[in-house]
CSV table of C-alpha atoms and ligand atoms in Angstrom, one decimal:
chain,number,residue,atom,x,y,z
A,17,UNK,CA,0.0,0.0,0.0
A,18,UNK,CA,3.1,2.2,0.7
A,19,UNK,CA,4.5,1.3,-2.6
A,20,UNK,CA,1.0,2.5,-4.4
A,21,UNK,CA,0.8,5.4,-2.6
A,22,UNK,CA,4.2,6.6,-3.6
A,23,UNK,CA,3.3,6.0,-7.0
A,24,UNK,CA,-0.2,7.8,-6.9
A,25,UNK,CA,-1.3,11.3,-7.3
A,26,UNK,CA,-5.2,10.2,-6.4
A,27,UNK,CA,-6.7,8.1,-4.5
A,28,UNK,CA,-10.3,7.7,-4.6
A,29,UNK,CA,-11.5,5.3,-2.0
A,30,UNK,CA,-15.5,4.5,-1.8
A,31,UNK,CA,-15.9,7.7,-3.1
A,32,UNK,CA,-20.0,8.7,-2.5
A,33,UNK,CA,-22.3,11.6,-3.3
A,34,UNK,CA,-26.1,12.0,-2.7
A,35,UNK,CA,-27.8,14.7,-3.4
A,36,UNK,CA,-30.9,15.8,-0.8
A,37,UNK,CA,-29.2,13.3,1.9
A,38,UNK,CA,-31.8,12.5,4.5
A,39,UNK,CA,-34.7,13.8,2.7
A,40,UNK,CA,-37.5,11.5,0.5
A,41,UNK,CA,-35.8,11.4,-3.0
A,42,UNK,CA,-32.5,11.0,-2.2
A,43,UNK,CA,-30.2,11.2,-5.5
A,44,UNK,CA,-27.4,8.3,-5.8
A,45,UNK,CA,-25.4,10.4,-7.9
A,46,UNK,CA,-21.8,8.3,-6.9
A,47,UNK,CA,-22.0,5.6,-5.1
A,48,UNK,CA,-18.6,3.8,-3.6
A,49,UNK,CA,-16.4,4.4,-6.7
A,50,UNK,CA,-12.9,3.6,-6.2
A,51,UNK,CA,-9.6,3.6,-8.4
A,52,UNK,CA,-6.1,5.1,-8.3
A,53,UNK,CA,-4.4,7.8,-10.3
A,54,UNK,CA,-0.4,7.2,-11.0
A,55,UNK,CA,2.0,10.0,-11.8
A,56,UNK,CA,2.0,10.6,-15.3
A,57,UNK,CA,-0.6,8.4,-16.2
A,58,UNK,CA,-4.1,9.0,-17.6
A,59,UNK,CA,-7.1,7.5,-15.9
A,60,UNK,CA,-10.4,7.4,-18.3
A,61,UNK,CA,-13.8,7.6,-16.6
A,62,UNK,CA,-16.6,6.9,-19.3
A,63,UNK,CA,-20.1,6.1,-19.3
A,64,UNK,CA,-23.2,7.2,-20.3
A,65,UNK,CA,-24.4,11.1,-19.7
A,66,UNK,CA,-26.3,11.0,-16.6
A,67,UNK,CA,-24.2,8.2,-14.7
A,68,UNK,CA,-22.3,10.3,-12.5
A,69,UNK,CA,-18.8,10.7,-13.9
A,70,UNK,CA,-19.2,14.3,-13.9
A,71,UNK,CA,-20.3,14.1,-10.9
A,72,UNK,CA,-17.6,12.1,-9.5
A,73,UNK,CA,-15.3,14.6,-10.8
A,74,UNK,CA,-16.5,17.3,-9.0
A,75,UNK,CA,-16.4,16.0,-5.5
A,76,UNK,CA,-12.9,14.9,-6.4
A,77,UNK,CA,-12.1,18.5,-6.7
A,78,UNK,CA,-14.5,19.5,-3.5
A,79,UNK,CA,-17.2,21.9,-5.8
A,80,UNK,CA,-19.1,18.8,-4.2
A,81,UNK,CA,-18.9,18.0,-0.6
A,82,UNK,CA,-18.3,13.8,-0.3
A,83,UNK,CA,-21.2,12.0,1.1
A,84,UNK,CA,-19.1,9.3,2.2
A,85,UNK,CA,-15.3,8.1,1.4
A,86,UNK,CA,-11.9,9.6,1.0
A,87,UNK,CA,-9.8,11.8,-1.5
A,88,UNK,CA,-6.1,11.3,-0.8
A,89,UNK,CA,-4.6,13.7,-3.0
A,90,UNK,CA,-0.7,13.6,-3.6
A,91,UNK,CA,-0.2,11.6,-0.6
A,92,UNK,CA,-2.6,14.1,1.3
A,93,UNK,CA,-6.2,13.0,2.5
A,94,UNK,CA,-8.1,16.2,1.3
A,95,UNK,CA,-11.5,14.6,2.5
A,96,UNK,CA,-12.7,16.6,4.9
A,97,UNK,CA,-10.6,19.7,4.5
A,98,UNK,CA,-12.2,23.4,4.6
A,99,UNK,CA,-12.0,25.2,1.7
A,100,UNK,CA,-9.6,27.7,3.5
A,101,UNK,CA,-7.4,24.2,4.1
A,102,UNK,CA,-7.8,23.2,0.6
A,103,UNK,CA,-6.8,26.8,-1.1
A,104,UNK,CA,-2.7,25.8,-1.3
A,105,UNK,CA,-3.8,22.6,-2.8
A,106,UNK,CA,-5.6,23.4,-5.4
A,107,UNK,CA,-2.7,24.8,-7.2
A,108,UNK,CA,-2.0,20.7,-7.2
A,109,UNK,CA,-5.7,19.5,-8.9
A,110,UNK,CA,-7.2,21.7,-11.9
A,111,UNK,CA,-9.6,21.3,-14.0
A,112,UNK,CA,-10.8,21.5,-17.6
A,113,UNK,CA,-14.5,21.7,-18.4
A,114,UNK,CA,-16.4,20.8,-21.3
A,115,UNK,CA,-18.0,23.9,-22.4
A,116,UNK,CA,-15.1,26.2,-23.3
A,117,UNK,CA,-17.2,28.8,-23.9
A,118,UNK,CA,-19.3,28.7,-20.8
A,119,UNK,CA,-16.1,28.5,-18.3
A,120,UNK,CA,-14.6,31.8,-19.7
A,121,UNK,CA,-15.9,34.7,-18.1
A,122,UNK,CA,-17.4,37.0,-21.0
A,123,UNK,CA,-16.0,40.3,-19.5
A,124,UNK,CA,-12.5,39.5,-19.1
A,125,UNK,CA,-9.7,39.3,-21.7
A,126,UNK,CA,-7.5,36.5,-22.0
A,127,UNK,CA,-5.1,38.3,-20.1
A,128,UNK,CA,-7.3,38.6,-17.3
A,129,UNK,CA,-8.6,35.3,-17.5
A,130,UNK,CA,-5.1,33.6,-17.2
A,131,UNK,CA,-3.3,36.2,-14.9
A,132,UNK,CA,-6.4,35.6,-12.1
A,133,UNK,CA,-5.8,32.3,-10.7
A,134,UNK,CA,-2.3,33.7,-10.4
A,135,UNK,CA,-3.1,36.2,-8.4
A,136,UNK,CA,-5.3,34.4,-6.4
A,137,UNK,CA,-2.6,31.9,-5.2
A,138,UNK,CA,-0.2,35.1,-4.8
A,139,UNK,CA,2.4,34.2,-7.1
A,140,UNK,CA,1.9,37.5,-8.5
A,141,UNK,CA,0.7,40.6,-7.1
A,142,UNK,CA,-0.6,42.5,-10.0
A,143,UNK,CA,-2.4,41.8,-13.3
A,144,UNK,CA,0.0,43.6,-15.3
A,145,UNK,CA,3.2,41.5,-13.3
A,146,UNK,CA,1.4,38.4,-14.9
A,147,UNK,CA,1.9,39.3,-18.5
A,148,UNK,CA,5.2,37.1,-19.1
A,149,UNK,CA,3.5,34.3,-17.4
A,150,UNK,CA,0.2,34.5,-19.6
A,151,UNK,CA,2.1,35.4,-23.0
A,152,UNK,CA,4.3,32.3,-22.2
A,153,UNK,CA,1.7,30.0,-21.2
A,154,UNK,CA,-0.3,30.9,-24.4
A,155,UNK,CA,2.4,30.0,-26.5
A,156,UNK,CA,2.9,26.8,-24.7
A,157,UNK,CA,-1.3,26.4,-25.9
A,158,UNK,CA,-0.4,27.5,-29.6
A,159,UNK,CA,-2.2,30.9,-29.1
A,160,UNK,CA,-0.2,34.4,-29.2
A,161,UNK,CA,0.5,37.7,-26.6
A,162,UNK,CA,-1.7,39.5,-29.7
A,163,UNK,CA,-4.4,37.2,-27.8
A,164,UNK,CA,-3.6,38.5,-24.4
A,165,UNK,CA,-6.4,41.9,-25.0
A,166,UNK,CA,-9.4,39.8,-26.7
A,167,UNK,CA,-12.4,38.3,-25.2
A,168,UNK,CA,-13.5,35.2,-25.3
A,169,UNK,CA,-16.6,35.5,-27.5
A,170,UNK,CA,-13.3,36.5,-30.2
A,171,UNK,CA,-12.0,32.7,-30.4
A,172,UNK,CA,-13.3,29.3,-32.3
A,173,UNK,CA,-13.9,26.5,-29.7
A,174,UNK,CA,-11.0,25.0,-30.0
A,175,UNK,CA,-8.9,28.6,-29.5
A,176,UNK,CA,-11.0,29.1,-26.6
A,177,UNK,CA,-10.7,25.2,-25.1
A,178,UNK,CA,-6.9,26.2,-25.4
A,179,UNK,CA,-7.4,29.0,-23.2
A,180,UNK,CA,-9.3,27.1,-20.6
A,181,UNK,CA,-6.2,24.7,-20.8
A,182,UNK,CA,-3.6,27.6,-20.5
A,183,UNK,CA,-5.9,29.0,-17.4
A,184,UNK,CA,-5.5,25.1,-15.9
A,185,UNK,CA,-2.3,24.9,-16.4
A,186,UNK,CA,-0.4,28.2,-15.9
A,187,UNK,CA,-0.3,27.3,-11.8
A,188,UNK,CA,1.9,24.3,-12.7
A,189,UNK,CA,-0.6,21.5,-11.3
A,190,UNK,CA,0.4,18.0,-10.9
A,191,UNK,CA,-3.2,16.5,-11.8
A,192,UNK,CA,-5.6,18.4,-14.7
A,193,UNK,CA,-9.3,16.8,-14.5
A,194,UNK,CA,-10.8,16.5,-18.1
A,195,UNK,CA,-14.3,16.8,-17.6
A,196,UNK,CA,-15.8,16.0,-21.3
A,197,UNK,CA,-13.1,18.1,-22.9
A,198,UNK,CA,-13.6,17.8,-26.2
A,199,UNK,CA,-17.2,16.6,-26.9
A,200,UNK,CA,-18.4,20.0,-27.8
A,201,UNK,CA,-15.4,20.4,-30.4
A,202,UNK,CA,-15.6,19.6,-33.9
A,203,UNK,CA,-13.7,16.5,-34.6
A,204,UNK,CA,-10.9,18.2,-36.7
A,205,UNK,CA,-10.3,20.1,-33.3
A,206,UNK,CA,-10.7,17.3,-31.2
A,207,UNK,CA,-7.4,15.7,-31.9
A,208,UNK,CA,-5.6,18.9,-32.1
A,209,UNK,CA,-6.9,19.6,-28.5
A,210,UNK,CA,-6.0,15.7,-27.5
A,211,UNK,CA,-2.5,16.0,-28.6
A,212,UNK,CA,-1.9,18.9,-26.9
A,213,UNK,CA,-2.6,17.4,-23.8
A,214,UNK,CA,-0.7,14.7,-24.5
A,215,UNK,CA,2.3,16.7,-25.1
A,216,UNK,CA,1.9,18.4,-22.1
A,217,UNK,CA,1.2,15.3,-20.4
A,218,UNK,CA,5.0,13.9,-21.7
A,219,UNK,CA,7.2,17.3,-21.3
A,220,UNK,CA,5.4,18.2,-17.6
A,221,UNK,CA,5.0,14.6,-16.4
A,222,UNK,CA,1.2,15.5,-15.6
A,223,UNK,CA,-1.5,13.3,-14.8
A,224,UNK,CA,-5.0,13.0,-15.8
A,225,UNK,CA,-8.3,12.4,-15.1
A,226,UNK,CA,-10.1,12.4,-18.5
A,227,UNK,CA,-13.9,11.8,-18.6
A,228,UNK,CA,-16.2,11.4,-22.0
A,229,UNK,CA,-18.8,8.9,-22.8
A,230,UNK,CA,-16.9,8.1,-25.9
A,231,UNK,CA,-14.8,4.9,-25.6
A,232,UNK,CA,-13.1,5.3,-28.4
A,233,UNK,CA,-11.3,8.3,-27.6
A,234,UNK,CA,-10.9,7.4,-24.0
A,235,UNK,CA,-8.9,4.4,-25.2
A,236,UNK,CA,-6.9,6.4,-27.4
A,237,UNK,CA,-5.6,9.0,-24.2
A,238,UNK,CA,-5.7,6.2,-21.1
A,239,UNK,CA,-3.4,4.0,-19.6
A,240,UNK,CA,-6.3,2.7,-17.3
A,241,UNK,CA,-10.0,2.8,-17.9
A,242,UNK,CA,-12.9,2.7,-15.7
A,243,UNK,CA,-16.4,2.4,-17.0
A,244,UNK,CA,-19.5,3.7,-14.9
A,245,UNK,CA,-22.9,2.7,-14.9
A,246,UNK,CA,-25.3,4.3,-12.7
A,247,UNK,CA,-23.3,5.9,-10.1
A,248,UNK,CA,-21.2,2.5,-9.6
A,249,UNK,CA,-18.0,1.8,-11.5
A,250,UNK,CA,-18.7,-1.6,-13.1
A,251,UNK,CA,-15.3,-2.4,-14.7
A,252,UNK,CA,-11.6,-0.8,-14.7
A,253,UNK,CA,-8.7,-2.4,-16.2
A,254,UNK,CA,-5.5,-1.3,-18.6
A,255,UNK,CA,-6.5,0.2,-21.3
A,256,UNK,CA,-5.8,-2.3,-23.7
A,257,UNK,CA,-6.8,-5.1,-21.8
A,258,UNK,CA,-10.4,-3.5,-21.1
A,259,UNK,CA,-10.6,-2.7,-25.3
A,260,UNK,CA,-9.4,-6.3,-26.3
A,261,UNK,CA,-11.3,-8.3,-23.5
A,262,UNK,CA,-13.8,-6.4,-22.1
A,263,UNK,CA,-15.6,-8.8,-19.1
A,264,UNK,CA,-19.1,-6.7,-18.3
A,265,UNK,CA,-22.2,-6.5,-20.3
A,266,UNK,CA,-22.3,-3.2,-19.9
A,267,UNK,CA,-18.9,-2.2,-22.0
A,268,UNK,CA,-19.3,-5.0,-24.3
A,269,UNK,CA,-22.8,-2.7,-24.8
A,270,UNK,CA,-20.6,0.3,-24.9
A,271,UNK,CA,-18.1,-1.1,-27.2
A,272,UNK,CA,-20.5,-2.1,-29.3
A,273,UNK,CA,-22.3,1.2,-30.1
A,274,UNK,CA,-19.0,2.6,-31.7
A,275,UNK,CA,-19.2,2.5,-35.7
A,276,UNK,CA,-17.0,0.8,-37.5
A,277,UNK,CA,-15.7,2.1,-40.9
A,278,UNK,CA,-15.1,-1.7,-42.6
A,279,UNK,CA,-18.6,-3.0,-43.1
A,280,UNK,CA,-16.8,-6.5,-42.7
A,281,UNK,CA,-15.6,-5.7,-39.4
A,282,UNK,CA,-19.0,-4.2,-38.1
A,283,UNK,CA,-20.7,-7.2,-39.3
A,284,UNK,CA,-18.6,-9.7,-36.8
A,285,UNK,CA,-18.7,-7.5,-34.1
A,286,UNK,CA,-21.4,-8.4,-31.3
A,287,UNK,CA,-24.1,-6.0,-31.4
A,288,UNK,CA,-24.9,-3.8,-28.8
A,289,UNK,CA,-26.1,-4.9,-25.7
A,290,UNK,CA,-27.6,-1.6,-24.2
A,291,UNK,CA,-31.3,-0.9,-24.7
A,292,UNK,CA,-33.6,1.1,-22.9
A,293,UNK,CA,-32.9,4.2,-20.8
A,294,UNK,CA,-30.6,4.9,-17.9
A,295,UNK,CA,-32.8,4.5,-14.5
A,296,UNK,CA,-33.4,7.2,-11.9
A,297,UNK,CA,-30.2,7.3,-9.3
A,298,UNK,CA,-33.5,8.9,-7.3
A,299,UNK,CA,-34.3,5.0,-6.9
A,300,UNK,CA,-32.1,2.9,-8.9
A,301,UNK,CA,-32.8,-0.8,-9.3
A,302,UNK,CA,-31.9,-3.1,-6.5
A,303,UNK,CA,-28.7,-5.9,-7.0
A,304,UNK,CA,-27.5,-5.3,-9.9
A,305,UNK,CA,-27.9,-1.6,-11.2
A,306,UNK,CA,-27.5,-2.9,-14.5
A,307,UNK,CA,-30.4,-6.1,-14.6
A,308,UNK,CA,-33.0,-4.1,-16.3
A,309,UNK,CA,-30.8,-3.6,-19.4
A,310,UNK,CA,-28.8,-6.4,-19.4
A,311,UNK,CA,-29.7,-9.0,-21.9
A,312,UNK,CA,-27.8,-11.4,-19.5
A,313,UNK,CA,-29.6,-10.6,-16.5
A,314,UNK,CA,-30.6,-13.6,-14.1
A,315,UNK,CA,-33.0,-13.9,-10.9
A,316,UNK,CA,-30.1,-13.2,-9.1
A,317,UNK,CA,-29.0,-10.3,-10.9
A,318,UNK,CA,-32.0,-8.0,-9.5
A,319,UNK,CA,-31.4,-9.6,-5.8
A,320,UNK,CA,-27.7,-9.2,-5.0
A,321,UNK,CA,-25.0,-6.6,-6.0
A,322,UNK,CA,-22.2,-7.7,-7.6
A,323,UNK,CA,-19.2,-6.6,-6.3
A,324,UNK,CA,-16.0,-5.0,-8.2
A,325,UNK,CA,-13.9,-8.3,-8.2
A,326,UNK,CA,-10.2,-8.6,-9.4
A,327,UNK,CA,-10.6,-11.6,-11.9
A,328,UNK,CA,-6.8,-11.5,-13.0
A,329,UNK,CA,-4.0,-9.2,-13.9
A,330,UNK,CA,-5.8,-6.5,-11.9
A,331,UNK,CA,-9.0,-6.7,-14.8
A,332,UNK,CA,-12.0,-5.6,-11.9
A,333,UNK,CA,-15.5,-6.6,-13.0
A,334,UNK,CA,-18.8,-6.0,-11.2
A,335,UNK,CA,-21.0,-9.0,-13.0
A,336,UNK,CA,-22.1,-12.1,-11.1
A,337,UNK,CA,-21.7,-14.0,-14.8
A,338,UNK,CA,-18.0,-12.5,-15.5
A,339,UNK,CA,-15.0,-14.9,-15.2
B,2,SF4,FE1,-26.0,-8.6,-16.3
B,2,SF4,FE2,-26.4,-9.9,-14.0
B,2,SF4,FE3,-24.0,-9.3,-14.8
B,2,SF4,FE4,-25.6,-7.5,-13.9
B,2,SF4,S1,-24.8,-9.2,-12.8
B,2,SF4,S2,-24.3,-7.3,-15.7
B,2,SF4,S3,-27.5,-8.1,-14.7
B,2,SF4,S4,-25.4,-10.7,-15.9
C-alpha cells in the first residue's frame, strides 16, 4: 500500500455523493467508486451522460462535498478539509470543463482570465506582473500575446478550449481533470486539443483524469480505464486489456455502439447490448444496477449486488456471470 501510494497522485476510496441526503428522494449520484491515479498516467472515466462521472469529478475536486469516502490527493487525504485548508492545494488539482465557452468569463480578456488564478494563489501581485507568465503560457497552448487583450466570444472552440487549458495549467498542477473536454469540439479540433494534452502530459509529467462517454477516444488518451454505470464503477482495467477483452455487459454494450468504418468488421462485431434508458439514481434498481438492461440478466441479478472483483491481472468486474 506504501509502494502505491508513492506511485499515486489520487486516490479515490469508496468515493460517494447523494444529493438531498436524509430527505425523500435522495439522489445516488456516486456511489462507492474507487480507483487510483499514478504520476504521469491517464485514468479514463466513461459512461453514459447521466451516470455520475461528472459528478464524480466534481467531489474529487471538492465543488461537491463527499457524502461518504476519502480523497487522498498527492499523498494528502483532502477529505474533509475546509475550503480555506484546501486553497494551497488546489494549485495541485485543476480542471478543464467541457463547455469552453461557458467556463470563460465573457467580461474578461485572456489576459485577465489567465493572470487571475495567479493572483489568487499570490504568485503575482498584480495583473500587469502576470503578463510574461500569460504570454508564455499561451504560447505553450499554440495561441499568441496579440491574444492577451481579446475576449473570449473572439476565439473558435478549439482557441477558446486552449485557453481554458492555459488557465489550468499556468499554476503548474500535478493532476488536470478533463471533464468532457472535447465533446463539444468539432472532430478536426478534437485531436488537435488531444494531442496537446498529451504533449503536455510527456514534457510536464502531468497526470489526468479524462472523462467522456466516448470509448473510443478514451482508449486512445488512457493508460487505465474505468467504466461507470449508474453511479457505480462496473469495470476498470489497462486500457488495452479493457478494449481487447472487455468482461461486463455493460462495456461490451458500450463497445459495441462505436461504428465501425469496414462493413466486414461491423458485421462480426457483437451488437450492442444496451437498450432502454438509464434508470433514476433517485431510486435505482436493487442488485444489480445494470439487470434491467442487461440481456444477461438472471433472478439473481436483480437480488444481490455484484461486487468489483479482481478476476486477473488486476482486470476488476462487477458481474455475477463475469470470469
Ligand atoms: Fe447482467 Fe447480471 Fe452481470 Fe448485472 S450481474 S451485468 S444483470 S449478468
Amino acid at each position: 500500500m506504501a509502494e502505491k501510494s508513492k506511485q499515486a497522485i489520487l486516490e479515490v476510496e469508496n468515493l460517494t455523493k447523494h444529493f438531498n441526503a436524509g430527505r425523500r428522494s435522495v439522489v445516488h449520484a456516486v456511489d462507492g467508486v474507487s480507483f487510483q491515479i499514478r504520476r504521469g498516467k491517464t485514468f479514463g472515466l466513461v459512461g453514459e451522460s447521466g451516470c455520475g462521472k461528472s459528478t464524480c469529478a466534481r467531489t474529487i475536486i471538492r465543488i461537491y462535498d463527499l457524502t461518504d469516502g476519502s480523497v487522498i490527493l498527492d499523498g494528502t487525504d483532502i477529505t474533509r478539509m475546509s475550503q480555506k485548508e484546501l486553497k494551497p492545494l488546489r494549485r495541485k488539482m485543476q480542471m478543464i470543463f467541457q463547455d469552453p465557452y461557458a467556463s470563460l468569463n465573457a467580461r474578461m480578456t485572456v489576459r485577465d482570465i489567465i493572470a487571475e488564478p495567479l493572483i489568487a494563489h499570490g504568485i503575482v501581485r498584480r495583473k500587469q506582473d502576470a503578463d510574461e507568465i500569460v504570454a508564455d503560457m499561451l504560447g505553450q497552448v499554440g495561441l499568441t500575446r496579440e491574444h492577451m487583450g481579446r475576449y473570449a466570444h473572439e476565439f473558435s472552440g478549439g482557441q477558446r478550449q486552449r485557453i481554458g487549458i492555459a488557465r489550468a495549467l499556468v499554476l503548474q498542477p500535478d493532476l488536470l481533470i478533463c471533464d468532457e473536454p472535447i465533446s463539444a469540439l468539432d472532430v478536426s479540433i478534437q485531436a488537435q486539443v488531444i494531442n496537446l494534452l498529451r504533449d503536455f502530459q510527456e514534457r510536464k509529467n502531468l497526470s489526468y483524469l479524462f472523462i467522456a462517454h466516448d470509448l473510443s477516444m478514451v482508449r486512445y488518451v488512457s493508460d487505465e480505464v474505468g467504466v461507470m454505470y449508474l453511479g457505480q464503477l462496473v469495470e476498470r482495467s489497462d486500457s488495452d486489456e479493457l478494449y481487447a477483452h472487455p468482461l461486463h455487459p455493460y462495456t461490451r454494450g458500450l463497445l459495441g455502439s462505436i461504428p465501425i468504418a469496414n462493413p466486414k468488421e461491423a458485421r462480426l462485431r457483437e451488437k450492442s447490448g444496451i437498450e432502454g434508458d438509464l434508470p433514476s439514481p433517485i431510486n435505482p434498481p436493487a442488485g444489480c444496477r445494470f439487470h434491467t438492461r442487461c440481456p444477461f440478466a438472471k433472478a439473481e441479478c436483480s437480488e444481490e449486488l455484484p461486487l468489483l472483483r479482481d478476476l486477473g491481472g488486476g482486470h476488476y468486474a462487477a458481474c455475477h456471470l463475469a470470469l
